[in-house]
Amino acid sequence: MYNKLKYLFLTVLLAASCSGKDQGEPANPPPPGIVPKDGVFEQRGEGSFVYTGYEPLKDKPITLYYYIPSGGEVERMPVLFSMHGAERDGTIQRNAWKYFAEKYGFVVLAPEYSKTYYTENDYQFGSVCRSSGSDVLNEESQWTYQTVEALFDYFKSETGNTSAAYYLFGHSAGGQFVHRFLLAMPGARVERAVAANPGSWTFPCVEGITGTDGKTYGWPYAVAATPFADAAHLTAFFARKMYVQIGTADTDENDSSLPKDAPSMAQGPHRYARGRNFFAACTTVAGESDMPLRFVLSEVEGVGHSTLWMVYGKASVTNPADTEARGKNSAFNLLFE
């Protein structure tokens, strides 16, 4: 995939050098190919619009922030969805990726799920159940996860993009979203995914997990009492190419945004420990059930709780435009190399 991106980048350069652009040509021309019927993806570079196209949740708008490279054929570009954390700011995700997108020729789609319309249960937990801690399931059409697939179809229909699948990244609460999305949506068209520094995980324990209060918990902390507890769902989940990306310095036990409820605390004292424990549990369950496991544990040395640092794989990024200065376990490398 990395070689493909390099090829696309060279194509962009050749196209730019041979274009003979007139002085009257717009600074940000629309993507080539079909003309977007809604006009929302006409602008190159940074853009945004409010999306209400998923009919079952049309009363819960999503602001989609995006980045389209300044050159190249949008129809042929890979597509990356980047999911925000609990701060609910899609611009953080778009901006963390835009220099990579510009250089290597892929599109960034960063949906923003406002707290006005999406609670923690709706976002981090996908609205799979009526409320956090409830075992009453919502209809699948009401799951927030469905909006990602709908947005992908919308982008393809608007631009003529021919991608059969997309790439998926999420940091913190976004990392919660990503791994639960893959568990709940076995048919989702995801090529590779990175779940970075989630504060809590859904463990593949069909009997649930025991919290620090001695009680047994299911969704969203374990698959117990959900449709995802059967062998078919777990097999499909483990078959995903998902990177459990954790910063070795994400160890602040007093972080105000760290979930401290009983089932989360049972997963470990901080995010770094919780990620390692989740991966170990998946390895154990997959091994005992003879299910192939494609998950990869990727530890980013010296990095704490930061979207930008996980994307670049380094504890300090002095010049985000210098994409070549990234670390070996950067989210970019995990997804595209």
Coordinates of C-alpha atoms in Angstrom, one line a residue:
M1 CA 0.0 0.0 0.0
Y2 CA 2.8 2.4 0.8
N3 CA 4.3 1.8 -2.7
K4 CA 0.8 2.5 -4.1
L5 CA 0.7 5.8 -2.3
K6 CA 4.2 6.7 -3.6
Y7 CA 3.0 5.9 -7.1
L8 CA 0.0 8.1 -6.7
F9 CA 2.2 10.9 -5.4
L10 CA 4.4 10.7 -8.5
T11 CA 1.3 10.8 -10.6
V12 CA 0.2 14.0 -8.8
L13 CA 3.6 15.6 -9.5
L14 CA 3.6 14.6 -13.2
A15 CA 0.0 15.9 -13.6
A16 CA 1.0 19.2 -12.0
S17 CA 4.1 19.6 -14.1
C18 CA 2.2 19.0 -17.4
S19 CA -0.9 21.0 -16.6
G20 CA 0.2 24.4 -18.0
K21 CA -2.3 26.0 -15.6
D22 CA -3.7 29.3 -16.8
Q23 CA -3.7 32.4 -14.6
G24 CA -7.5 32.4 -14.5
E25 CA -7.8 28.8 -13.1
P26 CA -9.2 28.7 -9.6
A27 CA -6.7 28.3 -6.8
N28 CA -8.7 25.3 -5.5
P29 CA -10.2 23.6 -8.5
P30 CA -12.9 20.9 -7.9
P31 CA -11.8 17.3 -8.1
P32 CA -11.7 15.8 -11.6
G33 CA -14.3 13.4 -12.8
I34 CA -18.0 13.7 -12.0
V35 CA -19.3 17.0 -10.7
P36 CA -20.5 16.4 -7.1
K37 CA -24.3 16.8 -7.2
D38 CA -24.4 18.4 -3.8
G39 CA -21.2 20.4 -4.3
V40 CA -19.8 19.5 -0.8
F41 CA -16.5 18.0 -2.0
E42 CA -15.7 20.6 -4.7
Q43 CA -13.1 22.3 -2.7
R44 CA -9.5 21.0 -2.6
G45 CA -7.6 21.1 0.6
E46 CA -9.6 21.6 3.8
G47 CA -13.4 21.6 3.8
S48 CA -16.4 20.7 5.9
F49 CA -20.2 20.4 5.7
V50 CA -23.1 19.1 7.8
Y51 CA -24.3 15.6 6.8
T52 CA -27.8 14.3 7.5
G53 CA -27.9 11.7 4.7
Y54 CA -28.3 8.6 6.9
E55 CA -32.1 8.5 7.1
P56 CA -32.5 6.6 10.4
L57 CA -30.4 9.3 12.2
K58 CA -31.2 12.3 10.0
D59 CA -32.2 14.3 13.1
K60 CA -28.7 13.9 14.5
P61 CA -26.4 15.8 12.1
I62 CA -22.7 15.1 11.7
T63 CA -20.2 17.7 10.7
L64 CA -17.8 16.1 8.3
Y65 CA -14.3 17.7 8.1
Y66 CA -12.2 16.5 5.2
Y67 CA -9.0 17.0 3.3
I68 CA -8.6 16.4 -0.4
P69 CA -5.1 16.7 -1.8
S70 CA -4.4 19.7 -4.2
G71 CA -3.6 17.4 -7.1
G72 CA -4.4 14.0 -8.5
E73 CA -7.5 12.1 -9.4
V74 CA -9.9 11.8 -6.4
E75 CA -11.5 8.8 -8.0
R76 CA -8.3 6.8 -7.4
M77 CA -7.4 8.0 -4.0
P78 CA -7.5 5.8 -0.9
V79 CA -9.9 7.0 1.8
L80 CA -9.1 7.3 5.6
F81 CA -11.7 7.9 8.3
S82 CA -10.2 9.4 11.4
M83 CA -12.3 9.4 14.6
H84 CA -12.0 12.1 17.2
G85 CA -11.7 11.6 21.0
A86 CA -14.0 12.8 23.8
E87 CA -13.2 16.4 22.9
R88 CA -15.5 15.9 19.8
D89 CA -13.4 17.9 17.4
G90 CA -13.1 16.6 13.9
T91 CA -10.6 19.3 13.0
I92 CA -8.0 17.7 15.3
Q93 CA -8.2 14.5 13.3
R94 CA -8.1 16.2 9.9
N95 CA -5.2 18.4 10.8
A96 CA -3.2 15.5 12.2
W97 CA -3.3 13.8 8.9
K98 CA -3.4 16.5 6.3
Y99 CA 0.3 16.7 5.5
F100 CA 0.4 12.9 4.9
A101 CA -2.7 13.2 2.8
E102 CA -1.2 16.0 0.7
K103 CA 2.1 14.2 0.1
Y104 CA 0.9 10.7 -0.4
G105 CA -2.4 11.3 -2.2
F106 CA -5.2 10.1 0.0
V107 CA -8.4 11.6 1.3
V108 CA -9.1 12.3 5.0
L109 CA -12.7 12.1 6.3
A110 CA -13.1 13.2 9.9
P111 CA -16.7 13.1 11.1
E112 CA -17.6 15.1 14.2
Y113 CA -20.2 13.7 16.5
S114 CA -21.4 16.7 18.6
K115 CA -22.3 16.1 22.3
T116 CA -25.5 18.0 21.4
Y117 CA -26.7 14.9 19.5
Y118 CA -24.4 12.0 20.5
T119 CA -23.9 10.9 24.1
E120 CA -21.0 8.7 25.3
N121 CA -23.3 5.8 24.7
D122 CA -24.0 7.0 21.2
Y123 CA -20.4 7.6 20.3
Q124 CA -17.9 5.5 22.3
F125 CA -20.4 2.6 22.6
G126 CA -22.1 3.0 19.2
S127 CA -25.6 3.2 20.5
V128 CA -25.7 -0.6 20.3
C129 CA -27.7 -0.7 23.6
R130 CA -30.4 1.7 24.9
S131 CA -28.0 3.1 27.4
S132 CA -24.6 2.4 29.0
G133 CA -24.8 -0.7 31.0
S134 CA -28.1 -1.7 29.5
D135 CA -28.6 -5.1 27.9
V136 CA -31.5 -3.9 25.8
L137 CA -30.3 -3.7 22.2
N138 CA -31.3 -1.0 19.7
E139 CA -32.1 -1.9 16.2
E140 CA -29.0 -2.1 14.0
S141 CA -30.3 0.8 11.9
Q142 CA -30.0 3.0 15.0
W143 CA -26.3 2.2 15.7
T144 CA -24.0 5.2 15.2
Y145 CA -21.6 2.8 13.5
Q146 CA -23.9 2.7 10.5
T147 CA -23.1 6.4 9.7
V148 CA -19.5 5.6 8.7
E149 CA -20.6 3.2 6.0
A150 CA -23.2 5.7 4.9
L151 CA -20.6 8.5 4.7
F152 CA -18.3 6.3 2.7
D153 CA -21.0 5.6 0.2
Y154 CA -21.9 9.3 0.0
F155 CA -18.3 10.2 -0.6
K156 CA -18.0 7.6 -3.4
S157 CA -21.3 8.7 -5.0
E158 CA -20.3 12.4 -4.9
T159 CA -16.8 12.0 -6.3
G160 CA -16.8 8.8 -8.3
N161 CA -14.2 7.4 -6.0
T162 CA -13.7 3.7 -6.7
S163 CA -12.2 2.5 -3.4
A164 CA -13.7 -0.8 -2.4
A165 CA -12.6 -0.3 1.3
Y166 CA -11.4 2.4 3.6
Y167 CA -8.8 2.8 6.3
L168 CA -9.8 3.6 9.9
F169 CA -8.0 5.4 12.7
G170 CA -9.3 6.6 16.1
H171 CA -7.6 8.0 19.1
S172 CA -8.8 7.8 22.8
A173 CA -12.6 7.8 22.6
G174 CA -12.1 7.4 18.9
G175 CA -10.0 4.2 19.6
Q176 CA -13.0 3.0 21.6
F177 CA -15.2 3.7 18.6
V178 CA -12.9 1.9 16.2
H179 CA -12.5 -1.4 17.9
R180 CA -16.1 -1.7 18.9
F181 CA -17.1 -0.7 15.3
L182 CA -15.1 -3.6 14.0
L183 CA -16.7 -6.0 16.5
A184 CA -20.2 -4.9 15.8
M185 CA -19.9 -4.5 12.0
P186 CA -18.4 -7.6 10.5
G187 CA -19.4 -6.5 7.0
A188 CA -17.9 -3.0 7.3
R189 CA -15.5 -2.3 4.4
V190 CA -12.4 -1.7 6.4
E191 CA -9.0 -2.5 4.9
R192 CA -6.9 -1.8 8.0
A193 CA -7.6 -0.1 11.3
V194 CA -5.7 1.5 14.2
A195 CA -7.3 1.8 17.7
A196 CA -5.0 4.2 19.5
N197 CA -5.0 4.7 23.3
P198 CA -8.6 3.9 24.2
G199 CA -9.6 4.4 27.8
S200 CA -11.6 1.2 27.8
W201 CA -12.0 -1.8 25.7
T202 CA -14.6 -4.5 24.9
F203 CA -13.0 -7.7 26.0
P204 CA -13.8 -10.9 24.1
C205 CA -15.1 -12.6 27.3
V206 CA -18.4 -14.3 26.7
E207 CA -19.0 -14.6 30.5
G208 CA -18.3 -10.9 31.0
I209 CA -15.6 -9.3 33.1
T210 CA -15.5 -8.7 36.8
G211 CA -15.2 -5.1 37.8
T212 CA -13.2 -3.8 40.8
D213 CA -16.6 -3.8 42.6
G214 CA -16.9 -7.5 42.2
K215 CA -19.9 -7.2 39.8
T216 CA -19.9 -8.9 36.3
Y217 CA -20.2 -6.6 33.3
G218 CA -21.1 -7.1 29.7
W219 CA -21.4 -4.4 26.9
P220 CA -19.5 -2.2 26.4
Y221 CA -16.8 -3.8 28.5
A222 CA -17.2 -7.4 27.3
V223 CA -19.2 -9.2 24.7
A224 CA -21.4 -11.0 27.2
A225 CA -25.1 -11.0 26.5
T226 CA -24.6 -9.4 23.1
P227 CA -24.9 -10.8 19.5
F228 CA -21.1 -10.5 19.3
A229 CA -20.4 -13.3 21.8
D230 CA -20.8 -16.1 19.3
A231 CA -18.0 -17.8 17.4
A232 CA -18.9 -16.2 14.1
H233 CA -18.6 -12.7 15.3
L234 CA -15.5 -13.3 17.3
T235 CA -13.8 -15.1 14.4
A236 CA -14.7 -12.2 12.1
F237 CA -13.4 -9.7 14.7
F238 CA -10.1 -11.5 15.2
A239 CA -9.6 -11.7 11.4
R240 CA -9.5 -7.9 11.1
K241 CA -6.2 -6.3 10.4
M242 CA -6.3 -4.1 13.5
Y243 CA -3.4 -2.5 15.3
V244 CA -3.7 -2.0 19.1
Q245 CA -1.6 1.1 19.2
I246 CA -0.6 2.3 22.7
G247 CA 1.8 4.9 23.9
T248 CA 4.2 3.6 26.5
A249 CA 3.9 7.0 28.3
D250 CA 0.1 7.0 28.4
T251 CA 0.3 6.0 32.1
D252 CA -1.3 8.9 34.0
E253 CA -3.7 7.2 36.5
N254 CA -5.1 10.6 37.4
D255 CA -5.9 11.8 33.9
S256 CA -9.3 13.5 34.2
S257 CA -10.5 11.9 30.9
L258 CA -9.4 8.4 31.9
P259 CA -12.6 6.2 32.6
K260 CA -12.5 5.3 36.3
D261 CA -15.7 3.2 36.6
A262 CA -15.4 -0.3 38.0
P263 CA -15.2 -2.3 34.8
S264 CA -12.7 0.1 33.2
M265 CA -10.5 0.0 36.3
A266 CA -10.5 -3.8 36.2
Q267 CA -8.9 -3.5 32.8
G268 CA -5.8 -1.8 34.2
P269 CA -4.7 1.3 36.1
H270 CA -4.1 3.4 32.9
R271 CA -4.4 3.3 29.1
Y272 CA -1.1 1.6 28.4
A273 CA -1.9 -1.3 30.8
R274 CA -5.4 -1.6 29.5
G275 CA -4.3 -1.9 25.9
R276 CA -1.8 -4.6 26.8
N277 CA -4.3 -6.5 28.8
F278 CA -6.9 -6.3 26.0
F279 CA -4.4 -7.7 23.5
A280 CA -3.4 -10.5 25.9
A281 CA -7.1 -11.4 26.4
C282 CA -7.7 -11.6 22.7
T283 CA -4.6 -13.7 22.2
T284 CA -5.8 -16.1 24.9
V285 CA -9.4 -16.4 23.7
A286 CA -8.3 -16.8 20.0
G287 CA -5.8 -19.5 21.0
E288 CA -8.2 -21.4 23.1
S289 CA -10.9 -21.3 20.4
D290 CA -8.5 -22.0 17.5
M291 CA -9.4 -18.7 15.9
P292 CA -6.8 -16.9 13.7
L293 CA -5.8 -13.6 15.2
R294 CA -4.6 -10.8 13.0
F295 CA -4.4 -8.1 15.6
V296 CA -1.0 -6.5 16.1
L297 CA 0.2 -4.8 19.3
S298 CA 2.1 -1.7 18.4
E299 CA 3.8 0.2 21.3
V300 CA 4.9 3.8 20.5
E301 CA 7.9 4.5 22.7
G302 CA 7.8 7.6 24.9
V303 CA 4.4 8.8 23.6
G304 CA 1.6 9.8 25.9
H305 CA -2.0 10.8 25.2
S306 CA -1.9 12.7 21.9
T307 CA -3.5 12.2 18.5
L308 CA -0.7 13.9 16.7
W309 CA 2.0 12.0 18.4
M310 CA 0.4 8.6 17.7
V311 CA -0.2 9.6 14.0
Y312 CA 3.5 10.5 13.7
G313 CA 4.8 7.9 16.1
K314 CA 6.9 10.3 18.1
A315 CA 6.7 12.0 21.4
S316 CA 7.4 15.4 19.9
V317 CA 6.5 16.8 16.5
T318 CA 8.2 20.1 15.9
N319 CA 7.2 20.4 12.2
P320 CA 4.1 18.4 11.2
A321 CA 4.9 19.2 7.5
D322 CA 8.0 17.0 7.9
T323 CA 6.2 13.7 7.4
E324 CA 9.5 11.8 6.8
A325 CA 10.5 12.4 10.4
R326 CA 7.8 10.0 11.7
G327 CA 8.6 7.0 13.9
K328 CA 8.4 3.4 12.8
N329 CA 5.2 2.7 14.7
S330 CA 3.4 5.8 13.5
A331 CA -0.2 5.3 12.6
F332 CA 0.6 6.3 9.1
N333 CA 3.1 3.4 8.8
L334 CA 0.7 0.9 10.4
L335 CA -2.1 1.8 8.0
F336 CA -0.3 2.4 4.7
E337 CA 3.1 0.6 4.7

